[in-house]
Coordinates of C-alpha atoms in Angstrom, one line a residue:
M1 CA 25.1 12.6 3.3
K2 CA 23.1 11.5 6.4
I3 CA 22.7 7.9 5.2
S4 CA 26.5 7.4 5.3
K5 CA 26.4 7.7 9.1
G6 CA 24.5 4.5 9.5
I7 CA 24.9 2.5 6.4
T8 CA 27.8 2.4 4.0
L9 CA 27.1 2.2 0.3
L10 CA 28.6 -1.2 0.2
T11 CA 26.4 -2.5 3.0
A12 CA 23.3 -1.0 1.4
A13 CA 24.2 -2.5 -2.0
L14 CA 24.8 -5.9 -0.5
S15 CA 21.4 -5.9 1.3
T16 CA 19.7 -5.1 -1.9
V17 CA 21.5 -7.8 -3.8
L18 CA 20.4 -10.3 -1.1
L19 CA 16.8 -9.3 -1.8
F20 CA 17.3 -9.7 -5.5
L21 CA 18.8 -13.2 -5.0
G22 CA 15.9 -14.1 -2.7
V23 CA 13.1 -13.2 -5.1
S24 CA 12.6 -16.9 -5.8
L25 CA 10.4 -16.9 -2.7
F26 CA 7.6 -15.7 -5.0
S27 CA 8.6 -16.9 -8.4
K28 CA 11.2 -18.6 -10.5
K29 CA 13.6 -16.3 -12.2
S30 CA 14.4 -16.4 -15.9
S31 CA 18.0 -16.2 -17.0
A32 CA 17.4 -12.5 -17.9
E33 CA 16.3 -11.8 -14.4
E34 CA 19.4 -13.6 -13.0
T35 CA 21.5 -11.2 -15.1
V36 CA 19.7 -8.2 -13.7
A37 CA 19.9 -9.5 -10.1
A38 CA 23.7 -10.0 -10.5
R39 CA 24.3 -6.4 -11.4
L40 CA 25.3 -4.0 -8.8
P41 CA 22.5 -1.6 -7.7
V42 CA 23.6 1.9 -6.7
N43 CA 22.5 4.4 -4.1
L44 CA 20.6 6.6 -6.5
N45 CA 20.6 9.7 -4.4
E46 CA 24.3 9.7 -4.2
T47 CA 25.1 8.8 -7.8
L48 CA 22.6 10.5 -10.1
T49 CA 23.3 13.9 -11.5
N50 CA 21.5 16.3 -13.8
E51 CA 24.2 15.9 -16.4
M52 CA 23.4 12.2 -16.8
S53 CA 20.0 13.2 -18.4
D54 CA 21.4 16.2 -20.4
T55 CA 21.1 15.4 -24.1
S56 CA 20.2 17.6 -26.9
I57 CA 17.4 15.3 -28.1
L58 CA 15.6 15.8 -24.8
A59 CA 16.1 19.6 -24.6
G60 CA 12.5 20.1 -25.3
I61 CA 11.6 18.5 -22.0
D62 CA 13.6 21.1 -20.1
A63 CA 11.8 23.9 -21.9
K64 CA 8.4 22.5 -21.2
V65 CA 9.1 21.8 -17.5
K66 CA 10.5 25.3 -17.0
E67 CA 7.5 26.8 -18.8
Y68 CA 5.2 24.8 -16.4
M69 CA 7.2 25.9 -13.4
T70 CA 7.0 29.6 -14.4
Y71 CA 3.2 29.3 -15.0
W72 CA 2.6 27.8 -11.6
G73 CA 5.3 29.6 -9.7
L74 CA 7.2 26.5 -8.7
K75 CA 10.7 27.0 -7.2
G76 CA 12.0 23.5 -7.8
V77 CA 10.9 20.3 -9.5
S78 CA 12.3 16.7 -9.6
L79 CA 11.2 14.6 -12.6
S80 CA 12.0 10.9 -13.3
V81 CA 10.9 8.6 -16.1
M82 CA 11.0 4.8 -16.0
R83 CA 10.0 2.4 -18.7
N84 CA 9.7 -1.4 -18.2
D85 CA 11.6 -1.0 -14.9
S86 CA 14.5 0.9 -16.4
L87 CA 15.2 4.4 -15.3
L88 CA 15.6 6.4 -18.5
Y89 CA 15.7 10.0 -17.1
A90 CA 16.1 11.7 -13.8
K91 CA 16.6 15.5 -13.5
G92 CA 16.0 18.4 -11.2
F93 CA 14.9 21.8 -12.2
G94 CA 15.1 25.1 -10.4
I95 CA 16.3 25.3 -6.8
A96 CA 16.4 22.8 -4.0
D97 CA 17.2 25.6 -1.6
T98 CA 18.2 29.3 -1.9
D99 CA 21.8 28.3 -2.6
R100 CA 21.5 24.9 -4.2
P101 CA 20.1 23.8 -7.6
M102 CA 17.7 20.8 -7.6
E103 CA 19.4 17.5 -8.4
P104 CA 17.8 14.0 -8.8
G105 CA 19.2 13.0 -5.4
N106 CA 17.3 15.7 -3.4
I107 CA 14.6 14.3 -1.2
L108 CA 11.2 16.0 -0.9
R109 CA 8.0 15.6 1.1
V110 CA 5.7 13.3 -0.9
A111 CA 2.6 13.8 1.3
S112 CA -0.1 11.2 0.5
V113 CA 2.2 9.2 -1.8
S114 CA 3.2 7.9 1.6
K115 CA 0.0 5.9 1.6
L116 CA 1.3 3.8 -1.2
V117 CA 4.4 3.0 1.0
T118 CA 2.1 2.0 3.9
A119 CA -0.1 -0.2 1.7
V120 CA 3.0 -2.1 0.6
G121 CA 4.0 -2.6 4.2
I122 CA 0.6 -4.2 4.9
M123 CA 0.9 -6.5 1.9
V124 CA 4.4 -7.6 3.1
L125 CA 2.8 -8.6 6.4
Q126 CA 0.0 -10.4 4.6
D127 CA 2.5 -12.3 2.3
R128 CA 4.3 -13.4 5.5
G129 CA 1.0 -14.7 7.0
Q130 CA 1.1 -12.2 9.9
L131 CA -2.2 -10.6 9.0
S132 CA -5.0 -10.7 6.3
I133 CA -6.5 -7.6 4.9
R134 CA -9.9 -9.2 5.8
D135 CA -8.9 -9.1 9.5
T136 CA -11.0 -6.8 11.7
V137 CA -9.2 -3.9 13.3
F138 CA -11.0 -2.9 16.4
G139 CA -12.8 -4.6 19.3
P140 CA -11.6 -7.6 21.4
G141 CA -11.1 -9.7 18.3
G142 CA -9.4 -7.0 16.2
I143 CA -5.7 -6.3 15.7
L144 CA -5.8 -3.0 17.7
N145 CA -7.5 -4.7 20.7
D146 CA -5.7 -2.8 23.4
S147 CA -8.0 -2.4 26.4
L148 CA -7.9 1.4 26.2
Y149 CA -9.2 1.3 22.6
V150 CA -11.8 -1.4 23.3
A151 CA -13.2 0.6 26.2
A152 CA -13.3 3.8 24.1
I153 CA -15.6 2.4 21.4
R154 CA -19.1 3.8 21.5
D155 CA -20.3 2.8 18.0
P156 CA -20.5 -1.0 17.6
L157 CA -19.9 -0.5 13.8
Y158 CA -16.2 0.0 14.7
R159 CA -15.9 -3.8 15.3
T160 CA -16.7 -4.5 11.6
I161 CA -13.9 -2.3 10.1
T162 CA -11.4 -4.5 8.2
V163 CA -7.8 -3.7 7.2
E164 CA -9.1 -3.6 3.6
D165 CA -11.7 -1.0 4.6
L166 CA -8.9 1.2 5.8
L167 CA -6.8 0.7 2.7
R168 CA -9.8 1.7 0.5
H169 CA -11.0 4.6 2.6
R170 CA -14.1 2.7 3.5
G171 CA -13.8 2.6 7.2
G172 CA -16.6 5.0 7.9
F173 CA -14.5 7.9 9.2
S174 CA -15.5 11.4 8.3
R175 CA -13.6 14.7 8.0
R176 CA -16.8 16.7 8.9
G177 CA -15.8 18.7 11.9
G178 CA -12.1 18.5 10.9
D179 CA -9.5 16.0 9.9
P180 CA -7.9 14.9 13.2
M181 CA -4.5 14.6 11.5
F182 CA -4.6 18.3 10.6
S183 CA -6.5 19.6 13.6
T184 CA -4.0 19.1 16.5
R185 CA -4.3 22.7 17.6
W186 CA -8.1 22.5 17.9
I187 CA -7.9 19.1 19.6
M188 CA -5.5 20.5 22.2
M189 CA -7.8 23.5 22.9
Q190 CA -10.9 21.3 23.2
N191 CA -9.3 18.9 25.6
G192 CA -7.2 21.4 27.6
W193 CA -4.0 19.7 26.6
T194 CA -0.6 21.4 26.6
T195 CA 1.2 18.9 24.4
V196 CA 0.4 17.7 20.9
P197 CA -1.7 14.6 21.0
T198 CA 0.0 11.3 20.4
H199 CA -1.2 8.7 18.0
E200 CA -2.7 6.7 20.8
Q201 CA -4.6 9.8 22.1
L202 CA -5.9 10.5 18.6
M203 CA -7.0 6.9 18.3
E204 CA -8.9 7.0 21.6
L205 CA -10.6 10.2 20.7
Q206 CA -11.7 8.9 17.3
L207 CA -13.1 5.7 18.8
K208 CA -15.4 7.8 21.0
R209 CA -17.0 9.4 17.9
P210 CA -19.7 7.7 15.8
L211 CA -18.9 6.6 12.3
R212 CA -20.4 8.4 9.4
F213 CA -21.5 5.3 7.5
A214 CA -21.3 1.5 7.9
P215 CA -17.8 0.3 7.0
G216 CA -17.4 -1.1 3.5
T217 CA -20.7 0.5 2.2
A218 CA -19.2 3.8 1.1
Q219 CA -16.0 5.7 1.0
E220 CA -14.6 9.0 2.2
Y221 CA -10.9 9.8 1.9
S222 CA -9.3 9.3 5.4
N223 CA -5.9 10.3 6.6
F224 CA -6.8 8.9 9.9
G225 CA -7.5 5.5 8.4
Y226 CA -3.8 5.4 7.2
L227 CA -2.6 6.4 10.6
A228 CA -4.6 3.3 11.9
L229 CA -2.8 1.2 9.3
S230 CA 0.6 2.6 10.5
M231 CA -0.4 1.5 14.0
I232 CA -1.4 -1.9 12.7
I233 CA 2.0 -2.4 11.2
E234 CA 3.6 -1.5 14.6
K235 CA 1.3 -3.8 16.5
V236 CA 1.8 -6.8 14.2
S237 CA 5.5 -6.4 13.6
G238 CA 6.5 -5.3 17.1
M239 CA 8.6 -2.5 15.5
S240 CA 8.2 1.2 15.0
Y241 CA 6.4 2.1 11.8
E242 CA 9.5 3.8 10.3
D243 CA 11.9 0.9 11.2
F244 CA 9.6 -1.7 9.8
I245 CA 9.1 0.1 6.5
Q246 CA 12.8 0.9 6.2
Q247 CA 13.9 -2.7 6.9
N248 CA 11.1 -4.6 5.1
V249 CA 10.0 -2.4 2.2
L250 CA 12.4 0.3 1.3
H251 CA 15.9 -1.1 1.8
P252 CA 14.9 -4.4 0.2
A253 CA 13.7 -2.4 -2.8
G254 CA 17.0 -0.5 -3.0
C255 CA 15.4 2.7 -1.7
L256 CA 17.9 4.1 0.8
G257 CA 17.0 7.8 1.0
F258 CA 13.4 7.7 2.3
R259 CA 12.9 9.3 5.7
I260 CA 10.1 10.4 8.0
A261 CA 9.9 14.2 7.6
G262 CA 10.5 16.8 10.2
N263 CA 8.2 19.7 10.8
Y264 CA 10.6 22.7 10.5
Y265 CA 13.4 23.9 8.3
K266 CA 15.9 23.2 11.1
D267 CA 14.8 19.6 11.1
K268 CA 15.4 18.9 7.4
Y269 CA 17.9 16.3 6.2
P270 CA 21.1 17.5 4.5
E271 CA 19.9 16.3 1.1
E272 CA 16.3 17.6 1.7
V273 CA 14.9 20.7 -0.1
R274 CA 13.5 23.9 1.2
Y275 CA 9.7 24.2 0.9
Y276 CA 7.8 27.2 -0.4
V277 CA 4.2 28.3 -0.4
Q278 CA 2.5 30.6 -2.9
H279 CA 3.4 34.3 -2.5
D280 CA 0.0 35.3 -1.0
D281 CA -0.3 32.5 1.5
E282 CA -1.3 33.8 4.9
P283 CA 0.8 32.8 8.0
A284 CA -0.8 29.9 9.9
D285 CA -1.3 29.1 13.5
E286 CA 1.4 26.7 14.7
F287 CA 0.1 23.2 15.1
N288 CA 1.2 22.9 18.7
N289 CA -1.0 25.8 19.9
S290 CA 1.9 27.9 20.8
G291 CA 0.1 31.1 19.7
R292 CA 2.8 31.8 17.1
K293 CA 2.2 32.5 13.4
V294 CA 4.3 30.4 11.1
T295 CA 4.9 29.8 7.4
R296 CA 2.3 27.1 6.7
C297 CA 4.8 24.5 5.4
Y298 CA 7.0 24.9 8.5
G299 CA 4.8 24.4 11.5
G300 CA 1.3 24.8 10.2
N301 CA 0.7 21.1 10.5
D302 CA 2.3 18.2 12.3
V303 CA 3.9 16.5 9.3
T304 CA 5.9 14.1 11.4
G305 CA 2.8 13.0 13.1
L306 CA 1.1 12.0 9.8
S307 CA 3.2 8.8 9.9
G308 CA 2.1 6.5 7.1
A309 CA -0.6 8.8 6.0
G310 CA 1.8 11.4 4.7
A311 CA 5.1 11.8 6.4
W312 CA 7.7 10.4 4.0
V313 CA 10.3 12.3 2.1
A314 CA 11.9 10.7 -0.9
S315 CA 13.6 11.4 -4.2
A316 CA 11.8 11.0 -7.5
P317 CA 14.2 8.3 -8.8
E318 CA 13.8 6.2 -5.6
L319 CA 10.0 6.5 -5.9
A320 CA 10.3 5.1 -9.4
L321 CA 12.4 2.3 -8.1
L322 CA 9.8 1.5 -5.4
V323 CA 7.1 1.3 -8.1
A324 CA 9.4 -1.0 -10.1
S325 CA 9.5 -3.3 -7.0
I326 CA 5.7 -3.6 -6.8
D327 CA 4.5 -3.6 -10.4
G328 CA 4.7 -7.3 -11.4
R329 CA 7.3 -6.8 -14.1
P330 CA 10.3 -9.2 -14.1
E331 CA 13.0 -6.7 -14.9
V332 CA 13.2 -5.5 -11.2
P333 CA 12.2 -8.3 -8.8
D334 CA 9.2 -7.4 -6.7
I335 CA 9.2 -7.2 -2.9
I336 CA 5.7 -8.5 -2.7
S337 CA 4.0 -11.6 -4.1
P338 CA 2.3 -11.7 -7.5
E339 CA -1.0 -12.1 -5.6
S340 CA -0.3 -8.9 -3.7
V341 CA 0.6 -7.0 -6.8
A342 CA -2.6 -8.1 -8.4
A343 CA -4.6 -7.1 -5.3
M344 CA -3.0 -3.6 -5.2
T345 CA -3.6 -2.9 -8.8
E346 CA -7.1 -4.5 -9.2
Y347 CA -9.6 -2.1 -10.7
V348 CA -13.0 -2.5 -9.0
D349 CA -15.0 0.5 -10.2
E350 CA -14.7 4.3 -10.4
N351 CA -16.2 4.6 -6.9
T352 CA -13.7 2.3 -5.2
Y353 CA -10.1 3.3 -4.2
A354 CA -7.4 0.8 -5.0
L355 CA -5.1 -0.5 -2.2
G356 CA -2.6 2.3 -1.7
W357 CA -3.0 3.8 -5.2
N358 CA -5.7 6.4 -5.9
D359 CA -6.9 4.4 -8.8
T360 CA -5.8 1.7 -11.2
K361 CA -8.0 2.2 -14.3
P362 CA -6.9 -0.3 -17.0
D363 CA -7.1 2.2 -19.8
A364 CA -5.6 5.1 -17.8
G365 CA -2.9 3.5 -15.7
W366 CA -2.2 3.7 -12.0
T367 CA -2.1 7.0 -10.2
R368 CA -0.9 8.1 -6.8
T369 CA -1.0 11.8 -5.7
G370 CA 0.1 13.7 -2.7
T371 CA -0.3 17.4 -1.7
F372 CA 0.0 19.7 1.2
A373 CA 1.6 23.1 2.0
G374 CA 5.0 23.2 0.3
T375 CA 4.7 20.2 -1.9
S376 CA 2.9 18.4 -4.7
A377 CA 3.7 14.9 -6.0
L378 CA 2.4 12.7 -8.7
V379 CA 3.3 9.1 -9.6
K380 CA 1.7 7.9 -12.9
Y381 CA 2.2 4.4 -14.2
F382 CA 0.9 4.2 -17.7
P383 CA -0.6 1.0 -19.3
D384 CA 2.4 0.8 -21.7
G385 CA 4.8 0.3 -18.8
E386 CA 6.1 3.9 -18.6
C387 CA 6.1 5.6 -15.2
W388 CA 6.5 9.3 -14.6
V389 CA 7.3 10.7 -11.2
F390 CA 7.0 14.5 -10.4
I391 CA 7.7 16.2 -7.1
T392 CA 7.8 19.9 -6.4
N393 CA 8.9 21.9 -3.4
T394 CA 6.2 24.5 -3.9
S395 CA 2.5 24.5 -3.3
T396 CA 0.0 26.4 -5.4
Y397 CA -3.5 27.7 -5.0
K398 CA -4.8 24.7 -6.9
G399 CA -3.8 22.4 -4.0
P400 CA -4.6 18.7 -4.9
G401 CA -5.9 20.0 -8.3
L402 CA -2.4 20.6 -9.5
A403 CA -2.0 16.9 -10.1
R404 CA -4.5 17.1 -13.0
F405 CA -2.3 19.7 -14.8
T406 CA 0.8 17.7 -14.0
N407 CA -0.8 14.7 -15.6
N408 CA -1.5 16.8 -18.7
L409 CA 2.2 17.8 -18.8
F410 CA 3.1 14.1 -18.7
E411 CA 0.8 13.4 -21.7
T412 CA 2.3 16.3 -23.7
L413 CA 5.9 15.2 -23.0
R414 CA 5.1 11.5 -23.7
A415 CA 3.6 12.4 -27.1
S416 CA 6.8 14.1 -28.1
Y417 CA 9.6 12.3 -26.3
S418 CA 8.7 8.8 -25.3
D419 CA 10.5 7.4 -28.4
K420 CA 13.5 9.6 -27.9
F421 CA 14.8 8.5 -24.5
P422 CA 18.2 6.7 -24.7
A423 CA 18.2 3.0 -24.1
R424 CA 19.8 2.7 -20.7
N425 CA 19.0 1.9 -17.0
L426 CA 20.2 4.5 -14.5
F427 CA 19.1 2.1 -11.6
Y428 CA 22.3 0.2 -12.0
A429 CA 26.0 1.0 -12.2
D430 CA 27.4 -0.2 -15.5

């Protein structure tokens, strides 16, 4: 697999063990935690197989998932179930590609679930004292205070936007007139550009536009806001966004297979799936204004350019492991402080986004969704400590609305099978 070119399994395992041994930076470990930390973590994407979750008592899960796939026309699905930071189940259904069945180690685009990853990166920087989520972002006193950006500001309200406003989609940005992250072709035509706009160019363009509302006073979902957070991570850390997240969030958590996605099938990683759109989806204009028509999931949008707003690919088991590393439970040591866990999972009200999560309702659990052409993902952490992760390589006409039906599937399966999962932990080699 691609990971073996840069990091051997032994090196990756040792790096994760070092993190586990260093968790005392945030809290004292109990003897039980010491036992967990001493166990050898595994590269989940290389070791997990469908057969590990094949058991007759769970055969009904297979039937229900396949029924769900047939109803929605899904080519492939990856499903993982974790309870109290133990991975109980990890299985692929359908096809990863035309000639390969889906396995737990396949990686898939997770779209806006990437925002959870970015939010964790911000909290890591806050834990280290390198920024505060109350810091302002723009203007001479802000984090992104490059002279080009300062000069571009027309609306003085930009100077009041905080990091927390961006995390909660309260920065004042509007998608009226088009989401800049999904409008590269139009931006190129409007500006007479022959190349796809860079992040810096998108930032300069946005800063010349008025905000829709005063930051912090309302909310509107903003992919651009999470691009800005990605750029904040780069500015504060002095590293590329991907390198910082890999080295300071994902690898410390034991998540070795996350990658920034490519735009085309030819760019996919060896372990990555093929993406599919619904059968009647019309060809789309290529995002780079080439004049070509393309399958929407392969060139319809600049997926790579989404960065921390939506560009990650990951496996379902490793997404579960990341959640285990930020949930405040002791079984898997967290990579952020207890204060940061509490901040990310605090429920404010039904009109306020959580930090990275979509919502964190105490009676309904924590939810993170992600959707665009060729994929749909749902991470649901229930109040009883059970976490279900679902990713598919096929989009449907429901778009983001598919997550509601996937959540219903989770509830149905939990009612019948939560008490039937074998007592084990597939996160570790035993």
